[in-house]
mmCIF file of C-alpha atoms in Angstrom:
data_model
loop_
_atom_site.group_PDB
_atom_site.id
_atom_site.type_symbol
_atom_site.label_atom_id
_atom_site.label_comp_id
_atom_site.label_asym_id
_atom_site.label_seq_id
_atom_site.Cartn_x
_atom_site.Cartn_y
_atom_site.Cartn_z
ATOM 1 C CA UNK O 1 5.519 72.199 10.777
ATOM 2 C CA UNK O 2 7.939 74.495 9.858
ATOM 3 C CA UNK O 3 10.989 75.459 11.552
ATOM 4 C CA UNK O 4 11.820 78.990 12.709
ATOM 5 C CA UNK O 5 15.637 78.659 12.251
ATOM 6 C CA UNK O 6 15.882 77.278 8.629
ATOM 7 C CA UNK O 7 17.209 80.351 6.683
ATOM 8 C CA UNK O 8 14.820 81.982 4.185
ATOM 9 C CA UNK O 9 15.153 80.353 0.442
ATOM 10 C CA UNK O 10 16.323 76.692 2.134
ATOM 11 C CA UNK O 11 13.695 73.062 1.705
ATOM 12 C CA UNK O 12 13.429 71.183 4.363
ATOM 13 C CA UNK O 13 14.741 67.975 3.963
ATOM 14 C CA UNK O 14 12.148 65.034 2.265
ATOM 15 C CA UNK O 15 11.363 61.391 2.564
ATOM 16 C CA UNK O 16 13.452 61.048 -0.730
ATOM 17 C CA UNK O 17 16.164 62.520 -0.568
ATOM 18 C CA UNK O 18 19.401 60.218 0.155
ATOM 19 C CA UNK O 19 23.054 62.516 -0.153
ATOM 20 C CA UNK O 20 23.551 64.835 2.877
ATOM 21 C CA UNK O 21 23.849 68.296 1.875
ATOM 22 C CA UNK O 22 27.918 69.485 2.034
ATOM 23 C CA UNK O 23 28.122 72.677 4.039
ATOM 24 C CA UNK O 24 31.324 72.609 5.564
ATOM 25 C CA UNK O 25 33.014 73.315 9.015
ATOM 26 C CA UNK O 26 30.858 75.125 11.263
ATOM 27 C CA UNK O 27 32.260 74.921 14.033
ATOM 28 C CA UNK O 28 35.549 73.674 16.186
ATOM 29 C CA UNK O 29 36.202 72.654 19.457
ATOM 30 C CA UNK O 30 38.977 72.036 21.200
ATOM 31 C CA UNK O 31 40.291 71.759 25.296
ATOM 32 C CA UNK O 32 43.258 70.738 26.814
ATOM 33 C CA UNK O 33 41.891 66.629 26.836
ATOM 34 C CA UNK O 34 40.086 66.256 23.600
ATOM 35 C CA UNK O 35 39.399 68.703 19.948
ATOM 36 C CA UNK O 36 36.368 68.084 17.497
ATOM 37 C CA UNK O 37 34.814 69.971 15.016
ATOM 38 C CA UNK O 38 31.390 70.186 13.529
ATOM 39 C CA UNK O 39 31.652 68.877 9.877
ATOM 40 C CA UNK O 40 28.420 69.079 7.644
ATOM 41 C CA UNK O 41 26.447 69.243 10.858
ATOM 42 C CA UNK O 42 27.992 66.079 12.671
ATOM 43 C CA UNK O 43 30.098 66.398 15.414
ATOM 44 C CA UNK O 44 33.769 64.292 14.729
ATOM 45 C CA UNK O 45 36.568 63.681 16.749
ATOM 46 C CA UNK O 46 40.364 64.185 16.045
ATOM 47 C CA UNK O 47 41.028 61.283 13.796
ATOM 48 C CA UNK O 48 37.712 59.493 13.178
ATOM 49 C CA UNK O 49 36.387 59.489 9.387
ATOM 50 C CA UNK O 50 34.482 62.147 7.827
ATOM 51 C CA UNK O 51 34.047 63.048 3.999
ATOM 52 C CA UNK O 52 36.012 59.680 3.126
ATOM 53 C CA UNK O 53 39.204 61.357 4.970
ATOM 54 C CA UNK O 54 39.879 61.160 8.325
ATOM 55 C CA UNK O 55 40.006 64.195 10.718
ATOM 56 C CA UNK O 56 43.605 64.798 11.461
ATOM 57 C CA UNK O 57 43.681 68.020 12.790
ATOM 58 C CA UNK O 58 41.788 71.033 14.508
ATOM 59 C CA UNK O 59 42.730 75.219 15.188
ATOM 60 C CA UNK O 60 40.934 77.780 16.322
ATOM 61 C CA UNK O 61 39.406 78.508 12.571
ATOM 62 C CA UNK O 62 40.076 75.252 10.245
ATOM 63 C CA UNK O 63 39.948 71.744 10.262
ATOM 64 C CA UNK O 64 42.356 69.320 8.452
ATOM 65 C CA UNK O 65 40.972 66.296 6.602
ATOM 66 C CA UNK O 66 43.344 63.912 5.072
ATOM 67 C CA UNK O 67 42.483 61.423 1.993
ATOM 68 C CA UNK O 68 44.785 59.320 -0.495
ATOM 69 C CA UNK O 69 47.694 61.089 1.029
ATOM 70 C CA UNK O 70 46.368 64.804 0.676
ATOM 71 C CA UNK O 71 45.231 67.378 2.841
ATOM 72 C CA UNK O 72 41.684 68.749 2.699
ATOM 73 C CA UNK O 73 41.569 72.374 4.555
ATOM 74 C CA UNK O 74 38.073 73.240 5.727
ATOM 75 C CA UNK O 75 37.862 76.885 6.627
ATOM 76 C CA UNK O 76 34.856 78.291 9.027
ATOM 77 C CA UNK O 77 34.835 81.622 7.092
ATOM 78 C CA UNK O 78 35.522 80.232 3.351
ATOM 79 C CA UNK O 79 34.917 83.626 2.241
ATOM 80 C CA UNK O 80 37.789 85.752 4.579
ATOM 81 C CA UNK O 81 40.653 86.403 2.343
ATOM 82 C CA UNK O 82 42.667 87.781 5.633
ATOM 83 C CA UNK O 83 46.066 90.120 4.996
ATOM 84 C CA UNK O 84 48.010 91.482 7.288
ATOM 85 C CA UNK O 85 47.161 95.378 7.452
ATOM 86 C CA UNK O 86 49.025 98.352 5.810
ATOM 87 C CA UNK O 87 49.927 101.302 8.018
ATOM 88 C CA UNK O 88 50.512 104.167 5.971
ATOM 89 C CA UNK O 89 53.229 106.411 7.148
ATOM 90 C CA UNK O 90 52.649 109.939 8.238
#
């Protein structure tokens, strides 16, 4: 049975695959009591292991993973470059 929500051109997982596909940061959920992120299809709480590191923090559109003293910043929309707008003078 095919998955109706699967993107066009995507292939389903086969029994012989060993490594999960890396898709990055998919969602961030924050509340006063906890923060978590969906990374590569897995729900991860702040402080939990992910991608051979530890999820150290999340904000509205990014998650920070610490590994070997370095930070890996995962962006919700990595292809968007945010810049301040320029106002034209009249």
